[in-house]
CSV table of C-alpha atoms and ligand atoms in Angstrom, one decimal:
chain,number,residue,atom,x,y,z
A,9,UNK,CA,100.6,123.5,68.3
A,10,UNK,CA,97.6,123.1,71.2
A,11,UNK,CA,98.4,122.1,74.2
A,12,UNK,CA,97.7,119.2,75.5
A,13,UNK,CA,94.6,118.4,78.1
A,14,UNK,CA,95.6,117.9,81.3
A,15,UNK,CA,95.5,114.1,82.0
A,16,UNK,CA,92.8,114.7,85.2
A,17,UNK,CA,90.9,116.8,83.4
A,18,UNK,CA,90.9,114.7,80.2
A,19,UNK,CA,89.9,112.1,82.8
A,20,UNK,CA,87.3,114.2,84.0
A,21,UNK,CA,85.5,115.0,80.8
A,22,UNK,CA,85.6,111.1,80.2
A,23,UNK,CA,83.6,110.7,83.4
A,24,UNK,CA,80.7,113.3,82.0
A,25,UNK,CA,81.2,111.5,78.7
A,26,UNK,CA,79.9,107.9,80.0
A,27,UNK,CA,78.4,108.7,82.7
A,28,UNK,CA,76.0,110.8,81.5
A,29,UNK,CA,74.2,113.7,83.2
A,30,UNK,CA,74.3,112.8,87.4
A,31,UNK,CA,73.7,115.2,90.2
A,32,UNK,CA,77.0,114.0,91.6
A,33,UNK,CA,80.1,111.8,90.5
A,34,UNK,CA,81.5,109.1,92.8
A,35,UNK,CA,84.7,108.4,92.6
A,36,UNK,CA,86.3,106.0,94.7
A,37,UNK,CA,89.8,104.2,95.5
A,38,UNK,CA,90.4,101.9,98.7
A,39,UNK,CA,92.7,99.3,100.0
A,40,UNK,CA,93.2,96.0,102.2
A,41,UNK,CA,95.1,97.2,105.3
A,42,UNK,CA,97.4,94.5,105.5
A,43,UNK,CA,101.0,96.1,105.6
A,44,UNK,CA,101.7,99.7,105.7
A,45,UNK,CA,100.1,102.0,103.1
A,46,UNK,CA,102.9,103.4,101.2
A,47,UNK,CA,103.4,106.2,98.8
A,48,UNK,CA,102.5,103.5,95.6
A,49,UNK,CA,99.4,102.7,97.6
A,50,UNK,CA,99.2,106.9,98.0
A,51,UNK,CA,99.2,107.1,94.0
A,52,UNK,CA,95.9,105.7,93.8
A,53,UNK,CA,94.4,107.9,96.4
A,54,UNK,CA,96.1,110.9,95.2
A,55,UNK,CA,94.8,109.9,91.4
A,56,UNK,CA,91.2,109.9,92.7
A,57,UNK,CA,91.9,113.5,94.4
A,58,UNK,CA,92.8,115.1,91.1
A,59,UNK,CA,90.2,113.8,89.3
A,60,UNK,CA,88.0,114.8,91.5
A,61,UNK,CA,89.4,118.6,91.9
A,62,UNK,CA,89.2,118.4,87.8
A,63,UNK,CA,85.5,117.3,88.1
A,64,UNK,CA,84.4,120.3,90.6
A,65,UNK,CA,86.4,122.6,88.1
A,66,UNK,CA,84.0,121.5,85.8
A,67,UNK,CA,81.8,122.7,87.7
A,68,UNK,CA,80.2,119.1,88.9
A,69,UNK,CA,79.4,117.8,92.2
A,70,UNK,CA,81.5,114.9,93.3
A,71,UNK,CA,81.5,112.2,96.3
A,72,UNK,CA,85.4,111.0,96.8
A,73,UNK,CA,85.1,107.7,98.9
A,74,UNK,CA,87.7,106.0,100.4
A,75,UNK,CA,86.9,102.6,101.6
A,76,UNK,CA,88.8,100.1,104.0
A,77,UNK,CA,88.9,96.9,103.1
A,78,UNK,CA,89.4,95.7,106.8
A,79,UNK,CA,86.6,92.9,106.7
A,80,UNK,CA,89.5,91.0,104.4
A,81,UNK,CA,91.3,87.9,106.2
A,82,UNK,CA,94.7,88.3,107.2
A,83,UNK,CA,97.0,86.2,104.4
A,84,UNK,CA,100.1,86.4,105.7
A,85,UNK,CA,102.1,88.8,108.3
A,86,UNK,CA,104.4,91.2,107.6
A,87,UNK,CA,108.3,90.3,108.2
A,88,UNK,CA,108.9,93.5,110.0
A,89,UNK,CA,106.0,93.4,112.4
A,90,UNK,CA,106.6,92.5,116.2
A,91,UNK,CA,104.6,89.5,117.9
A,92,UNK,CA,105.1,87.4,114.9
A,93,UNK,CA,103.9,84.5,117.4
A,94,UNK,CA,100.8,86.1,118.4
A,95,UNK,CA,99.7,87.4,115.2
A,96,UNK,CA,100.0,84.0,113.6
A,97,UNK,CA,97.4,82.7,115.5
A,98,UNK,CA,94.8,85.5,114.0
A,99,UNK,CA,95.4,84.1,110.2
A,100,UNK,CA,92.5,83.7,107.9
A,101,UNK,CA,90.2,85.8,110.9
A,102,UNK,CA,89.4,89.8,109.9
A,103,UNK,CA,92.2,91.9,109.6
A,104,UNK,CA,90.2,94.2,112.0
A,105,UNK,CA,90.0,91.3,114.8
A,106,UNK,CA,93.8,90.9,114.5
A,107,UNK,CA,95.3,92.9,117.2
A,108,UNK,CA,98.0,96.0,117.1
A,109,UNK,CA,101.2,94.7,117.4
A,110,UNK,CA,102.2,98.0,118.5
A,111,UNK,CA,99.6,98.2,121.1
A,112,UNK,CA,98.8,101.5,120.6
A,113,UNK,CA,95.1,101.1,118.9
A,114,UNK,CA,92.1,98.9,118.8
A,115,UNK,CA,92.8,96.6,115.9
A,116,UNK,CA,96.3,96.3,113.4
A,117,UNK,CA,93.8,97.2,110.8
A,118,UNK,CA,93.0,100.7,112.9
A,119,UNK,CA,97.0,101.3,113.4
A,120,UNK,CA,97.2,101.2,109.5
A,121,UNK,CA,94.0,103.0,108.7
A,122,UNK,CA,95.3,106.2,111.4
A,123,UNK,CA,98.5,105.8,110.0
A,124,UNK,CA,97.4,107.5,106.9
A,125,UNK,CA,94.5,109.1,107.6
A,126,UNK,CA,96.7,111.2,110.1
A,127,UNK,CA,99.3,111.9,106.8
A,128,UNK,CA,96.2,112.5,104.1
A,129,UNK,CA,94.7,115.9,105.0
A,130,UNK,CA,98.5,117.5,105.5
A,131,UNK,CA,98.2,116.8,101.2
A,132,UNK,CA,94.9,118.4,101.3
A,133,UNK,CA,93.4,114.7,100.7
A,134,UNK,CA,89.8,114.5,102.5
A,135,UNK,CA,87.7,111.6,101.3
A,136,UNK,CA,85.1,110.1,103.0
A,137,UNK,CA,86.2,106.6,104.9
A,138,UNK,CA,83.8,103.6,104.1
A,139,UNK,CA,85.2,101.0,106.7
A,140,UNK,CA,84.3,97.6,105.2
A,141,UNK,CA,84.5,95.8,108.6
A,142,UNK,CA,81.4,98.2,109.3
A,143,UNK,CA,79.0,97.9,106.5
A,144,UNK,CA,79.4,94.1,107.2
A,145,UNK,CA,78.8,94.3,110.7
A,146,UNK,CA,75.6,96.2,110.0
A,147,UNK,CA,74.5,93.9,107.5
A,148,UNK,CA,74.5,97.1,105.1
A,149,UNK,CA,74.7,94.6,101.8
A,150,UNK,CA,72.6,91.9,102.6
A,151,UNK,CA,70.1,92.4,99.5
A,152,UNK,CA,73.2,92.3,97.3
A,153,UNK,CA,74.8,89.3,98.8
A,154,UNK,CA,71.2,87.8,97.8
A,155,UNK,CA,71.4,89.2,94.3
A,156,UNK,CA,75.1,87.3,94.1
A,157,UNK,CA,74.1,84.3,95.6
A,158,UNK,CA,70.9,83.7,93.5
A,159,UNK,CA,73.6,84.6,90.5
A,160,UNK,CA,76.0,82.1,91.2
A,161,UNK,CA,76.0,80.4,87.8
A,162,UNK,CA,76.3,83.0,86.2
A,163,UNK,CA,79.1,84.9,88.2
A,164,UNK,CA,80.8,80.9,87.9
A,165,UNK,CA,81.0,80.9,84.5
A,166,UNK,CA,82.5,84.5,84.1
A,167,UNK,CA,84.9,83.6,86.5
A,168,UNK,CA,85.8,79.9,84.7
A,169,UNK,CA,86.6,81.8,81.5
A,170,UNK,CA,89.4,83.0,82.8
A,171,UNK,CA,90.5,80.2,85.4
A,172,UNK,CA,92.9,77.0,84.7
A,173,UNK,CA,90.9,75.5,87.4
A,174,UNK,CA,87.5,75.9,87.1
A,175,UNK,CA,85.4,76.5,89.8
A,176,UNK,CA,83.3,73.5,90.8
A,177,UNK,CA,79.5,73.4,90.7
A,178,UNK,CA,78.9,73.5,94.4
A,179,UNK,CA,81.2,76.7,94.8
A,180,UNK,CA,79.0,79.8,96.1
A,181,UNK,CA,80.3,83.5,95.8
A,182,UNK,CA,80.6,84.0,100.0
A,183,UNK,CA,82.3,82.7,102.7
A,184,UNK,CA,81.2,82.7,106.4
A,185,UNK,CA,83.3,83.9,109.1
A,186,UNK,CA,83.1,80.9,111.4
A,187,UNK,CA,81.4,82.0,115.0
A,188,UNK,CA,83.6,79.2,116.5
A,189,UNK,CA,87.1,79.8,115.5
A,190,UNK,CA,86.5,83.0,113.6
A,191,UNK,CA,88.6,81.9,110.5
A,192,UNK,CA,87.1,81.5,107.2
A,193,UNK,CA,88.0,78.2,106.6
A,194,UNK,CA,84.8,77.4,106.0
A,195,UNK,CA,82.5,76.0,103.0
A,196,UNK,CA,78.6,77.2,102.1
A,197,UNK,CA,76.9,73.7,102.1
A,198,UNK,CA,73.0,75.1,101.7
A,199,UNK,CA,71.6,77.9,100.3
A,200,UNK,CA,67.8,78.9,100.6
A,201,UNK,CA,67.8,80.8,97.8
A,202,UNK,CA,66.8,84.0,100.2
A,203,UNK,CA,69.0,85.1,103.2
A,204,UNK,CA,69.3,82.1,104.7
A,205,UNK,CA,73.0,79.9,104.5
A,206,UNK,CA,74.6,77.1,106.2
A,207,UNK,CA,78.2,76.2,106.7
A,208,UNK,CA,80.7,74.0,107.6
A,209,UNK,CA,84.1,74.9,109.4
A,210,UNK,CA,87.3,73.3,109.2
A,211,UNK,CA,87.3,73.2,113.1
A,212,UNK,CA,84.2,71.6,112.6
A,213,UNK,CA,81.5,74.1,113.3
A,214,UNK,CA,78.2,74.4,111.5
A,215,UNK,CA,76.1,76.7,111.6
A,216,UNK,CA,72.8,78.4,109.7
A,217,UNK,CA,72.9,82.0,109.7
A,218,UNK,CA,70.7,84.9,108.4
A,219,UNK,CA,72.8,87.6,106.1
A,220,UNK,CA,70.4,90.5,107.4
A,221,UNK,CA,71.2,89.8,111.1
A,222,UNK,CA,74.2,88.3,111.3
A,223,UNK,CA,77.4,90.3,109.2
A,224,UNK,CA,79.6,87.2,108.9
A,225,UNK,CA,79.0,86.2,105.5
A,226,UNK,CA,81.3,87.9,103.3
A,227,UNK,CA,81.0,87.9,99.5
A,228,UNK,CA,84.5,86.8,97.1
A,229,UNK,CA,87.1,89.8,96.6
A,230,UNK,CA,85.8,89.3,92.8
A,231,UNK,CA,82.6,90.0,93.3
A,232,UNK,CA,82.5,92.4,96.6
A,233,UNK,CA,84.5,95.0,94.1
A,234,UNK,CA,81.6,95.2,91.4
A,235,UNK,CA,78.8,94.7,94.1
A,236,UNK,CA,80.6,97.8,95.8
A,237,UNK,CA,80.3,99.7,92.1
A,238,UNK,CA,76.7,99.2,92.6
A,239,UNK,CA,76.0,100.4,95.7
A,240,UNK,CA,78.0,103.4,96.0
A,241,UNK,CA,77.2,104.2,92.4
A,242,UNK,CA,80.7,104.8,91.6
A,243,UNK,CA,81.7,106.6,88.4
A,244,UNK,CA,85.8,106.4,88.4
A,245,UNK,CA,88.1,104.2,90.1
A,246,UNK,CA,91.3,103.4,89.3
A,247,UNK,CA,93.6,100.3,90.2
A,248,UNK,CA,97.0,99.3,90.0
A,249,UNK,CA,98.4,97.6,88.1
A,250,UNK,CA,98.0,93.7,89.4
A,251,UNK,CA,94.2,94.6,89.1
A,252,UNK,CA,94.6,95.6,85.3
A,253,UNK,CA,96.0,92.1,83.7
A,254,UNK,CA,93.9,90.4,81.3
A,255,UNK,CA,90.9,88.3,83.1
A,256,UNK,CA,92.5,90.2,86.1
A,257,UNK,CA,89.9,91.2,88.9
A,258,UNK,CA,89.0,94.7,87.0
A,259,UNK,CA,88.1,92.6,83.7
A,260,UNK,CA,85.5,90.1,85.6
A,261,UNK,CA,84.3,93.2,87.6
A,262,UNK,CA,83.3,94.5,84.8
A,263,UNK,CA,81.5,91.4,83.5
A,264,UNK,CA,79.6,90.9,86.8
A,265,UNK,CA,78.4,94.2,87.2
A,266,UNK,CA,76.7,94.1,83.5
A,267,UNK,CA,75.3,90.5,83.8
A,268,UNK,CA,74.1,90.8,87.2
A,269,UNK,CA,73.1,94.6,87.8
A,270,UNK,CA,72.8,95.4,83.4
A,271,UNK,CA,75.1,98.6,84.9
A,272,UNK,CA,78.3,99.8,83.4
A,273,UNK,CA,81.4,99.8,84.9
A,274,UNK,CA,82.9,102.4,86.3
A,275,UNK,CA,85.7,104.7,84.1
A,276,UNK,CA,89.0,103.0,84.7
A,277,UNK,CA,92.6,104.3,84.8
A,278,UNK,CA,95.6,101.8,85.4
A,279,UNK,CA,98.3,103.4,87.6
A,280,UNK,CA,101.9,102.3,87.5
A,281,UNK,CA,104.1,101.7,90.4
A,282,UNK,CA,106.4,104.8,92.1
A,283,UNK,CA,110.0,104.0,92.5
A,284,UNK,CA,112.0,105.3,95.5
A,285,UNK,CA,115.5,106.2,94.2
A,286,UNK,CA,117.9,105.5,97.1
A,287,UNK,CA,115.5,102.6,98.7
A,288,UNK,CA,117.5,100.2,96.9
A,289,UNK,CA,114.9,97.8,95.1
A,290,UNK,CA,111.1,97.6,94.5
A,291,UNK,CA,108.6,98.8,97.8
A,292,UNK,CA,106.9,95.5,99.3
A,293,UNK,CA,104.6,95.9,102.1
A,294,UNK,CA,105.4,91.8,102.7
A,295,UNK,CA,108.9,92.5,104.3
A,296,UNK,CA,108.2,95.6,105.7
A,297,UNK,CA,110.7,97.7,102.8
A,298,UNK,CA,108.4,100.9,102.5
A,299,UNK,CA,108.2,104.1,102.5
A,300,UNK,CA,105.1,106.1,103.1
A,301,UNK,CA,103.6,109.1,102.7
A,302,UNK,CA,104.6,110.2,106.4
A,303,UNK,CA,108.0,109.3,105.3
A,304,UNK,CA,108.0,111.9,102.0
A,305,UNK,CA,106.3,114.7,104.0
A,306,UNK,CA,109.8,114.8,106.2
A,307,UNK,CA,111.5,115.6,103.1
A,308,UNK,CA,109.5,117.2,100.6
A,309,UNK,CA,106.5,120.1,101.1
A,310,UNK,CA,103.0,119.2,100.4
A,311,UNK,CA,102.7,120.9,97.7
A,312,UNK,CA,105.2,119.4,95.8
A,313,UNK,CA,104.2,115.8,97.1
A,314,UNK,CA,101.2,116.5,95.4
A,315,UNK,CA,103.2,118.5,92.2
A,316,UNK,CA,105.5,115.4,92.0
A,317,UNK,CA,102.4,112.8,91.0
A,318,UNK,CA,100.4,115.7,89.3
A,319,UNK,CA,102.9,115.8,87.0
A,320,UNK,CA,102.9,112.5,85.8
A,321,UNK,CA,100.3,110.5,83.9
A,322,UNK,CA,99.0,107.9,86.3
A,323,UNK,CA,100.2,105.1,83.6
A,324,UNK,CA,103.7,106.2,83.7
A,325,UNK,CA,106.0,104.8,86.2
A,326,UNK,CA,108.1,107.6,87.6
A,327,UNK,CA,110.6,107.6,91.2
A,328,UNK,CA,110.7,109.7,93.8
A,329,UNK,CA,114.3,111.0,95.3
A,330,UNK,CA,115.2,110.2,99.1
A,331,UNK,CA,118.9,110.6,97.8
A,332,UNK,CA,121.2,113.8,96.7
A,333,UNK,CA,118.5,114.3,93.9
A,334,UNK,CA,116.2,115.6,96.4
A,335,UNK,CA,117.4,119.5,95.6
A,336,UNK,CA,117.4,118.9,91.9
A,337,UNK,CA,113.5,118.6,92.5
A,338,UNK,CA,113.2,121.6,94.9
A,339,UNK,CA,115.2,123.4,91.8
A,340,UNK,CA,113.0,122.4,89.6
A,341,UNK,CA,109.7,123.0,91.5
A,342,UNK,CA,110.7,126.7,92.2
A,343,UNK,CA,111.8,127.2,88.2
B,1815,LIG,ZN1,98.8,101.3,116.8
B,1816,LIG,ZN1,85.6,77.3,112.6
């Protein structure tokens, strides 16, 4: 019988297939830092990794990017967090203006990011941080927030196809940071059809603003993703599984990228969830119930961290032990 392909290589050759002939592959992964990156969150990165090692062992150049969604509004606050008081007052404003609870770095967002960037390299993980928060500030997309905006119909109906609500006619596909109260509870009233908008803010602001001086205008989760495909060229990314339902975020990526840049999507690989035996229950960042990579390094070695999600096909779910089942798996690893 042959053996069977390796699934990161398989993935690998699938890459070459679509992609065609390219001095170098991107392939990317990235997050919200909202809660504490945890060893599901880890699944995607480490995903990426392999790929990528599978890539260079076919003898192709690759760029492994790892981008920070930190330029996201905070949605809600963790249960487990101190200074609930305090950080309630920073909703809806950039998770990177929202400040450490534990006092011990610029910005919660910069606690989370250091968090695992500290954990990643012990794994032999090195991408290349993209900080969202960043690449706004500098106005670093501003041609392609013009692109979106002039495509607003068009982005409006792909999104309508799969909406109960449909989005109404004067709906654009940004939001403004307000300069007031920070929040984006604000609302595009004019567009010049260029880089100029106005908005209105719920406190009552208003305010015109330029999109290649001024890095407050920020374009829909549903469309940042694809416009991100486009400028980084990306050739694999994967997502989880919440990103993978029908008319889910990956499916209307997908559309937007072709109607608006004629470009394909990048190759895509659904990843399922990782179960921690012992935890009691399912991981959620929400109440603070995590455990993270940090956490599995105390009781397993790097190498079989990276053995233990090697070993299963990113679409499988599979658990990892904290409990007496922890020297079954060093048994098995040393087999
Ligand atoms: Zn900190
Ligand atoms: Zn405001």
């Amino acid at each position: 019988m042959a053996k069977e392909i390796y699934w990161a290589d398989k993935l690998a050759k699938k890459i070459i297939k679509e992609r065609g002939k390219k001095r170098k592959y991107v392939c990317a992964a990235g997050i919200t830092p909202s809660g504490t990156v945890h060893i599901g969150n880890f699944r995607e990165i480490i995903t990426v990794d392999l790929v990528a090692r599978a890539l260079k062992d076919a003898g192709k150049k690759v760029r492994f990017i790892y981008s920070w969604d930190d330029y996201d509004r905070l949605r809600k606050i963790p249960k487990n967090l101190p200074k609930q008081n305090l950080l309630k007052k920073y909703l809806g404003q950039p998770i990177v203006d929202t400040p450490d609870p534990f006092e011990c770095h610029n910005s919660y967002a910069e606690h989370l990011e250091k968090e695992l960037e500290r954990e990643l390299p012990k794994v032999g993980v090195k991408p290349e941080f993209i900080y969202q928060n960043e690449m706004y500030s500098k106005c670093a997309y501003a041609v392609e927030i013009k692109t979106c905006l002039q495509a607003k119909e068009k982005i409006r109906k792909i999104l309508n196809k799969f909406r109960k609500e449909p989005l109404p006619k004067d709906w654009y596909p940004a939001k403004a940071y307000c300069k007031k109260c920070k929040t984006d509870e604000t609302k595009i009233t004019n567009y010049d059809g260029k880089y100029s908008v106005t908005y209105k803010c719920k406190c009552g602001a208003t305010e015109t603003v330029d999109f290649r001086k001024s890095g407050n205008v920020k374009l829909a989760w549903r469309v940042d993703w694809p416009m991100r495909w486009h400028y980084e060229n990306v050739d694999f990314e994967p997502g989880g599984k919440e990103h993978s339902t029908p008319g889910g975020s990956r499916d209307t990526a997908k559309l937007i990228i072709k109607k608006i840049y004629d470009e394909k999507a990048p190759v895509y690989q659904m990843y399922d969830f990782v179960i921690i035996k012992g935890l009691g229950g399912k991981m959620s960042s929400s109440i603070g119930k995590v455990i993270t990579l940090g956490d599995t390094l105390k009781i397993y070695l790097p190498e079989i961290v990276r053995y233990l999600f090697a070993s299963t096909k990113p679409v499988k779910e599979f658990s990892i032990a904290t409990d007496e089942e922890v020297f079954k798996v060093f048994e098995d690893f040393y087999k």
